[in-house]
Coordinates of C-alpha atoms and ligand atoms in Angstrom, one line a residue:
X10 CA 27.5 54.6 107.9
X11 CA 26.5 58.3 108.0
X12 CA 28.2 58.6 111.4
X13 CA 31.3 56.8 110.2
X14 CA 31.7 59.1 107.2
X15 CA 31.2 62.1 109.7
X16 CA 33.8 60.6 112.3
X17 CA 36.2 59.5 109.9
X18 CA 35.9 63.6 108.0
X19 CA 36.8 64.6 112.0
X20 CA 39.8 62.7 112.3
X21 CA 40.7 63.6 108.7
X22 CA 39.8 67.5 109.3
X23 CA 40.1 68.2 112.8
X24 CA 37.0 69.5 114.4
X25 CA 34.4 72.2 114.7
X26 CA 35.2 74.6 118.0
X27 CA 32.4 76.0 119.6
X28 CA 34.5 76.8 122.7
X29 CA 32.1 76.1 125.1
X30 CA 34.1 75.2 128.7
X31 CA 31.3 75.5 131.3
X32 CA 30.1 71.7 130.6
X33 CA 33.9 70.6 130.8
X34 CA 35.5 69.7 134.4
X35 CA 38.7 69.5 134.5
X36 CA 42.0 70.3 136.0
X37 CA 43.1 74.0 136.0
X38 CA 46.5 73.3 136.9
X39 CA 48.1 69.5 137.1
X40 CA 51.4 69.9 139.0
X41 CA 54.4 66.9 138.1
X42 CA 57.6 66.7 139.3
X43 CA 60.1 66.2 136.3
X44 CA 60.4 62.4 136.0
X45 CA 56.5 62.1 137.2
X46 CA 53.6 60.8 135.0
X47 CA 51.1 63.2 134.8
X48 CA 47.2 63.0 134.5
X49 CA 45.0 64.8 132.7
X50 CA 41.4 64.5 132.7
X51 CA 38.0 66.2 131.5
X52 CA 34.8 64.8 131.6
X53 CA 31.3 66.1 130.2
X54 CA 28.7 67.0 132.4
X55 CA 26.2 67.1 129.9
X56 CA 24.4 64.1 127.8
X57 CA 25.4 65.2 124.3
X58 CA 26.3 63.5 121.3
X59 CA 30.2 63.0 121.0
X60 CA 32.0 61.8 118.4
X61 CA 35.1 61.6 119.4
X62 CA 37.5 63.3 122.3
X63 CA 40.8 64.7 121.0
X64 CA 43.2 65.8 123.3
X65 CA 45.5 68.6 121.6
X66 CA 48.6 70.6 123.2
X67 CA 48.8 74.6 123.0
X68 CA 51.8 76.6 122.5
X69 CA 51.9 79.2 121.3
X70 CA 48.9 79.7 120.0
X71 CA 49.5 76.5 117.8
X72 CA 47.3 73.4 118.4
X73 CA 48.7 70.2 118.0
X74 CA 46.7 67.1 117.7
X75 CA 48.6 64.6 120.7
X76 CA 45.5 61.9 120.6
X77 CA 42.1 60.9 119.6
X78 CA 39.1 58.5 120.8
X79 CA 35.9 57.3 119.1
X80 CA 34.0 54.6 118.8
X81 CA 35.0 53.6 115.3
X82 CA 38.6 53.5 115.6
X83 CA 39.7 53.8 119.4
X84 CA 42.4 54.9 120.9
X85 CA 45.0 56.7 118.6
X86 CA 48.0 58.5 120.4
X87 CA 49.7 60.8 117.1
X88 CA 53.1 60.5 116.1
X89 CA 55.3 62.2 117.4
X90 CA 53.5 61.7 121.1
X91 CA 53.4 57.6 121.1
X92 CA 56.0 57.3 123.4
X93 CA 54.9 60.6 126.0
X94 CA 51.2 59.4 125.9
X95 CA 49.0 57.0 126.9
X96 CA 45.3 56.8 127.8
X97 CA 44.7 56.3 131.3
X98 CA 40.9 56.2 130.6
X99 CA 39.5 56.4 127.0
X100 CA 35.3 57.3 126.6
X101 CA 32.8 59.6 124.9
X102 CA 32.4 61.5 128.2
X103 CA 35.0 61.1 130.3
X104 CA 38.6 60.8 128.5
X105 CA 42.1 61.2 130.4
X106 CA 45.6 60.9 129.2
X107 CA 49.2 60.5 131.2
X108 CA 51.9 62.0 129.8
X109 CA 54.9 59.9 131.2
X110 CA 58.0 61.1 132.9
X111 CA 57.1 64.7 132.4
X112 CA 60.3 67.2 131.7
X113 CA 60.2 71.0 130.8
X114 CA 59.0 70.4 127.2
X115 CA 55.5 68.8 128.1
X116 CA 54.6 71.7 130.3
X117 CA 52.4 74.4 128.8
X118 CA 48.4 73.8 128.3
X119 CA 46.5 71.0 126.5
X120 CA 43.1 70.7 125.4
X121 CA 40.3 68.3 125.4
X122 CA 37.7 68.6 122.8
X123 CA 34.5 66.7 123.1
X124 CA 33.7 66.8 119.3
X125 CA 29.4 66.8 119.6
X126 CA 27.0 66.7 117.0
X127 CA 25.6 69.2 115.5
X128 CA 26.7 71.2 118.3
X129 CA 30.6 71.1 117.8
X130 CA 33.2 70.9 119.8
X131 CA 33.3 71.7 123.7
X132 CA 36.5 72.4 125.1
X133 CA 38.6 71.9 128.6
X134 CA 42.2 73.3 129.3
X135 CA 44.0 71.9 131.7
X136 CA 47.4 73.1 132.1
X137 CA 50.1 71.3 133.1
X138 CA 53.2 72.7 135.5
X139 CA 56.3 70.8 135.6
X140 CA 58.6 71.3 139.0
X141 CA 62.1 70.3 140.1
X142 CA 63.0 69.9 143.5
X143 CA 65.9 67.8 145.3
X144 CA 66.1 66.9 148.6
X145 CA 67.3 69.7 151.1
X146 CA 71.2 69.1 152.6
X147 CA 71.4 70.5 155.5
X148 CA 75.4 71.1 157.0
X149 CA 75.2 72.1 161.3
X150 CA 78.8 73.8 162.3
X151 CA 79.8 75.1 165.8
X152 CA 81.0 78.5 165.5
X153 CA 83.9 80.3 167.0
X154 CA 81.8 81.3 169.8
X155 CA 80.2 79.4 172.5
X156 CA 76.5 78.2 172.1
X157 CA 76.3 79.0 168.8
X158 CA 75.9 76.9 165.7
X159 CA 75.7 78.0 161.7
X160 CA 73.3 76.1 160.0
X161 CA 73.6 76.1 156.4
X162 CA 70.8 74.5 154.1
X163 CA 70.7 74.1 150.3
X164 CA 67.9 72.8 147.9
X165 CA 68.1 72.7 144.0
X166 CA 64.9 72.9 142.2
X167 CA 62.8 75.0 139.2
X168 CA 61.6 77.2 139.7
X169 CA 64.0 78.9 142.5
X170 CA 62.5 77.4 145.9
X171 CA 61.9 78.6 149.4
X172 CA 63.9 77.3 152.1
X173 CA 62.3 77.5 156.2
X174 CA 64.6 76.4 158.8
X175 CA 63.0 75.6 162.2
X176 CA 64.3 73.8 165.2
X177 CA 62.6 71.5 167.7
X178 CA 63.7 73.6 170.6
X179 CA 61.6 76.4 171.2
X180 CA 64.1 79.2 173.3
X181 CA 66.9 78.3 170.0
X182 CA 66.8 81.3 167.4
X183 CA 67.9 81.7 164.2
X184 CA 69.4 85.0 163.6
X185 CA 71.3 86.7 160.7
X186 CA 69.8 85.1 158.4
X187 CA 71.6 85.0 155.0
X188 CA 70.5 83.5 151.5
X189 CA 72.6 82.8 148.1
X190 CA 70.9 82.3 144.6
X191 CA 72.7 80.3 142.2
X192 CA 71.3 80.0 138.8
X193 CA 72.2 76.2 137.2
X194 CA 72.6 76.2 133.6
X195 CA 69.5 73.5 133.0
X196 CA 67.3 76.5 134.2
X197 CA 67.2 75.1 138.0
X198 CA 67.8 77.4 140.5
X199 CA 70.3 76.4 143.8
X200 CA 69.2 78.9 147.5
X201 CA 71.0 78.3 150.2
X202 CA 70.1 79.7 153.5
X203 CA 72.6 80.2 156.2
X204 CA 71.9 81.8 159.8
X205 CA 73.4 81.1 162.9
X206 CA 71.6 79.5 165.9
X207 CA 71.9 80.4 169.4
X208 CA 70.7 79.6 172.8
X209 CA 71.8 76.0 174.9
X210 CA 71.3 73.0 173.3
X211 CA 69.6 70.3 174.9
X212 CA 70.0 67.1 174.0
X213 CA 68.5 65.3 170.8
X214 CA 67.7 69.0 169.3
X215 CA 66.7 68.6 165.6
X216 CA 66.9 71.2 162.9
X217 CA 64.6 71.3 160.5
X218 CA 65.2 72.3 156.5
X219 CA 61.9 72.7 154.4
X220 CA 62.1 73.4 150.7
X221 CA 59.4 74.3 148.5
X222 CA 58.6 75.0 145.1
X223 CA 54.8 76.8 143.6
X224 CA 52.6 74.7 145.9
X225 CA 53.7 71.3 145.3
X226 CA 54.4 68.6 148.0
X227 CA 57.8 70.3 150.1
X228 CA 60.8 68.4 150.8
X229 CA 62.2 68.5 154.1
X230 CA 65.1 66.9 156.2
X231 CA 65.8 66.9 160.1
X232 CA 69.0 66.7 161.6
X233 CA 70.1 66.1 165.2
X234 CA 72.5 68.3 166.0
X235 CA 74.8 66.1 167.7
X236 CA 74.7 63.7 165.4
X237 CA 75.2 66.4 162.4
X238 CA 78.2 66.9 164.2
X239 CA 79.5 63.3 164.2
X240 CA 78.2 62.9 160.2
X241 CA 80.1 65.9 159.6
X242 CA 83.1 64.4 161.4
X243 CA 82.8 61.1 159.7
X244 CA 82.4 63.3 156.2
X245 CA 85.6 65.0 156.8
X246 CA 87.5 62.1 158.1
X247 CA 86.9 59.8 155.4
X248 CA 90.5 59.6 154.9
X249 CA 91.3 58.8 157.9
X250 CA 89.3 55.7 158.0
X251 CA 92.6 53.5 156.6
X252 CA 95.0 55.6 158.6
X253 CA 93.0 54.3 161.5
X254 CA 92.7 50.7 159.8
X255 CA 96.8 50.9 159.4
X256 CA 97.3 52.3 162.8
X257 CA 94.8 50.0 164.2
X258 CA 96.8 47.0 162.2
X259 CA 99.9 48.7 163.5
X260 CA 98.9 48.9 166.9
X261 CA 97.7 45.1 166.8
X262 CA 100.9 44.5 165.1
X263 CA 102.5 46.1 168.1
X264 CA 100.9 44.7 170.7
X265 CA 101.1 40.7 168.8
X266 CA 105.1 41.5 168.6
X267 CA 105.5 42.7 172.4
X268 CA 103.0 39.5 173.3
X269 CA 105.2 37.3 171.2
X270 CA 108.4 38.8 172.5
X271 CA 107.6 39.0 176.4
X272 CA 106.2 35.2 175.8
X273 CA 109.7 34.5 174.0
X274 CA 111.5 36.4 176.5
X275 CA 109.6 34.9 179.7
X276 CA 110.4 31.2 177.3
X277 CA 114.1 32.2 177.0
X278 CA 114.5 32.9 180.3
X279 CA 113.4 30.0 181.4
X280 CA 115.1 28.2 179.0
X281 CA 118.2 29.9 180.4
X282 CA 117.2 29.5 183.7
X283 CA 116.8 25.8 183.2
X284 CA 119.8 26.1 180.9
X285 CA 121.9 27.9 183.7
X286 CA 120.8 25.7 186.2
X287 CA 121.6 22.7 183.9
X288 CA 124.9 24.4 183.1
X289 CA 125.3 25.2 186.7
X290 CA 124.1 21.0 187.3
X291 CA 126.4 20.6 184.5
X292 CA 128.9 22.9 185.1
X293 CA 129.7 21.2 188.3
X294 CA 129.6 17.9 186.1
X295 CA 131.6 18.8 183.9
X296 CA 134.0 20.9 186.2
X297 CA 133.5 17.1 187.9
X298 CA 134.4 15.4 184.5
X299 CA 137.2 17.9 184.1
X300 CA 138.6 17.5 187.3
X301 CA 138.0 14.0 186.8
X302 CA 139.7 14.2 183.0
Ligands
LIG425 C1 35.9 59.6 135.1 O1 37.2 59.2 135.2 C2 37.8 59.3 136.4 C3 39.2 58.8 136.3 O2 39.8 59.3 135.1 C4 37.1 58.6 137.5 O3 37.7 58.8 138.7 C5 35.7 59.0 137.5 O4 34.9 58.2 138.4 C6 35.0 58.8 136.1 N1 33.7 59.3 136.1 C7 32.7 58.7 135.5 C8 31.4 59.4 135.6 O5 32.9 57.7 134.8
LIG426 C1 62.8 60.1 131.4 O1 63.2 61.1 130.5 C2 64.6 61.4 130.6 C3 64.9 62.6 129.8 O2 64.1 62.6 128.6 C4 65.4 60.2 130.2 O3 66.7 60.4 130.3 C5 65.0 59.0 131.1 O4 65.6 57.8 130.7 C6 63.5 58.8 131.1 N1 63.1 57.8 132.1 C7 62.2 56.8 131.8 C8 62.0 55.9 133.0 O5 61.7 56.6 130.7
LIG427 C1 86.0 82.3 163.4 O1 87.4 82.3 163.6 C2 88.1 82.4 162.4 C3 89.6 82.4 162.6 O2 89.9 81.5 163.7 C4 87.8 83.8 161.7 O3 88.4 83.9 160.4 C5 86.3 83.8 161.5 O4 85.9 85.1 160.9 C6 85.5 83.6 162.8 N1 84.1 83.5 162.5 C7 83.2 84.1 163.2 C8 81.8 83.9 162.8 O5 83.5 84.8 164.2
LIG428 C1 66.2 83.5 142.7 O1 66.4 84.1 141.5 C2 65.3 83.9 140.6 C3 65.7 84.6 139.2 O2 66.5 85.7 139.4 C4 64.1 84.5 141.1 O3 63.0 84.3 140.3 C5 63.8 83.9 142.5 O4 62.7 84.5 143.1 C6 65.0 84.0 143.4 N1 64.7 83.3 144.6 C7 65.1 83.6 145.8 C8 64.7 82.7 147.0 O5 65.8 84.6 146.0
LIG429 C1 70.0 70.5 137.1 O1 71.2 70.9 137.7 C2 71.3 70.7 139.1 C3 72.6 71.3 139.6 O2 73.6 71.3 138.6 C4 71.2 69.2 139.3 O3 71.3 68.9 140.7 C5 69.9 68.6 138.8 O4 69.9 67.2 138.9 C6 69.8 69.0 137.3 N1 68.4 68.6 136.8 C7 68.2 67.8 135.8 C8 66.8 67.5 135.4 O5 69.2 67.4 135.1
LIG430 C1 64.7 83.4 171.5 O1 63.5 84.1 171.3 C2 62.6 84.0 172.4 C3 61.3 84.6 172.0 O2 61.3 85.3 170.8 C4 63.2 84.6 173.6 O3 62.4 84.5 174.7 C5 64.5 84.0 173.9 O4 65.2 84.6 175.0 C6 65.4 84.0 172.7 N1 66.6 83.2 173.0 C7 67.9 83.6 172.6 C8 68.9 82.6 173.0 O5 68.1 84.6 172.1

């Protein structure tokens, strides 16, 4: 009963902070791509008393209570947080949360507080870092002059990421290298490299686009450069697709009408040649009949 009175006075008035970390693993940096879940986690590594785990968020130097676990009345995500958080695992000792398809606003740091008795509270921080990156597009030109193609490669992502071209063939370079830095109004950040390649292509060469943001997982695409080519081709020549369809239907049309018209032609001749020799058969018939009339 004690206990409960003690628990339920936490819940009520927060918790004593000793700031103690050292017992406290957890995650210095969590790293989620915006749309991501996230996990946090902290787990004491010593036998002590706890109470209960609350998990707050910092900013600013403002702590805000997100959720809460003891024994008494479990797990208790605040308002406010009920539809961001969940616990993944809820105990005395080892206590995680997911915040669920992260965005800009849920990165910053959190804290974990293993609220003891009579020692206080011990504390973790994990952080959490929220990213953006979209996949590379890559675009493979020829250029005016011979053995020489400008590859051009963009990523969008937050913060502003890195782009690395490589190519499978190894006497290719990549030379005058040029990049462009667009700032996007939701804070994202579009680079786009361009340099021009050089040397003979072999067949089946690929070129390579890697983009990267902080040290999360980068994004990369390969291209063949002839069939770049053709994709670019197709791209451009969208339009033509039902010009070809109507020449195509034309050009059936075309060649139904002459097949038609030879095979009526061939038929009318012979039908006049049957004719004329009928009219020549009758011809001399009737000629026959007329000399005969
Ligand atoms: C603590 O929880 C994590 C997952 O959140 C789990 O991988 C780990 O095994 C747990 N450790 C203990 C001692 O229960
Ligand atoms: C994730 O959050 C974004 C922005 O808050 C929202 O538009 C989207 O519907 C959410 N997706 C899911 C699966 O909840
Ligand atoms: C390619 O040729 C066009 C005109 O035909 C010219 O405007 C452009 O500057 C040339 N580009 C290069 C890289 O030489
Ligand atoms: C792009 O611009 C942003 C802000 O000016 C900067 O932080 C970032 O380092 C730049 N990135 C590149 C690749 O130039
Ligand atoms: C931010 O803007 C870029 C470019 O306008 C877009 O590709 C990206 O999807 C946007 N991100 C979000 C989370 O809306
Ligand atoms: C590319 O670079 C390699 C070594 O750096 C060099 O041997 C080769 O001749 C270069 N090729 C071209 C086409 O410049």
């Amino acid at each position: 009963m004690a206990d409960c009175v003690l628990v339920y006075l936490l819940f009520v008035c927060g918790v004593f902070q000793t700031g103690a970390a050292a017992v406290i693993q957890t995650q210095q940096t969590v790293m989620a791509a915006v749309g991501e879940d996230a996990e946090l986690s902290c787990q004491l590594l010593e036998t002590k008393d706890v109470l209960q785990v609350t998990w707050q968020k910092s900013s600013n130097d403002v702590e805000t209570n997100v959720a809460t676990y003891n024994k008494y009345f479990g797990q208790r995500v605040n308002d406010g947080f009920t539809d961001k958080v969940k616990f993944k695992h809820a105990g005395l000792w080892n206590c995680s949360i997911v915040i669920r398809n992260v965005t800009e606003q849920d990165e910053g740091c959190y804290r974990c507080l293993f609220n003891t008795y009579p020692e206080g509270a011990f504390i973790g921080r994990p952080c959490l870092q929220v990213y953006e990156l979209h996949e590379p597009v890559v675009d493979v030109r020829e250029s005016n002059s011979t053995e020489e193609w400008v590859v051009s490669c963009s990523a969008t992502g937050r913060p502003a990421p890195t782009i690395t071209l490589s190519v499978s063939q190894q006497d290719l370079n990549f030379s005058q290298y040029n990049t462009v830095n667009v700032s996007n109004t939701n804070a994202t950040f579009t680079v786009t490299t361009t340099a021009v390649l050089s040397g003979s292509l072999k067949q089946s060469t690929q070129v390579g686009c890697a983009a990267r943001v902080l040290s999360a997982p980068h994004r990369e695409v390969m291209v063949t450069v002839p069939e770049v080519q053709q994709v670019y081709a197709a791209a451009t020549a969208d339009y033509n697709v039902s010009f070809w369809i109507i020449a195509s239907g034309v050009a059936v049309g075309q060649i139904v009408f002459a097949c038609v018209a030879t095979f009526i032609a061939v038929l009318l001749k012979k039908k006049t040649r049957r004719g004329t020799l009928r009219t020549t058969n009758k011809i001399p018939q009737k000629s026959a009949n007329d000399i005969i009339d």
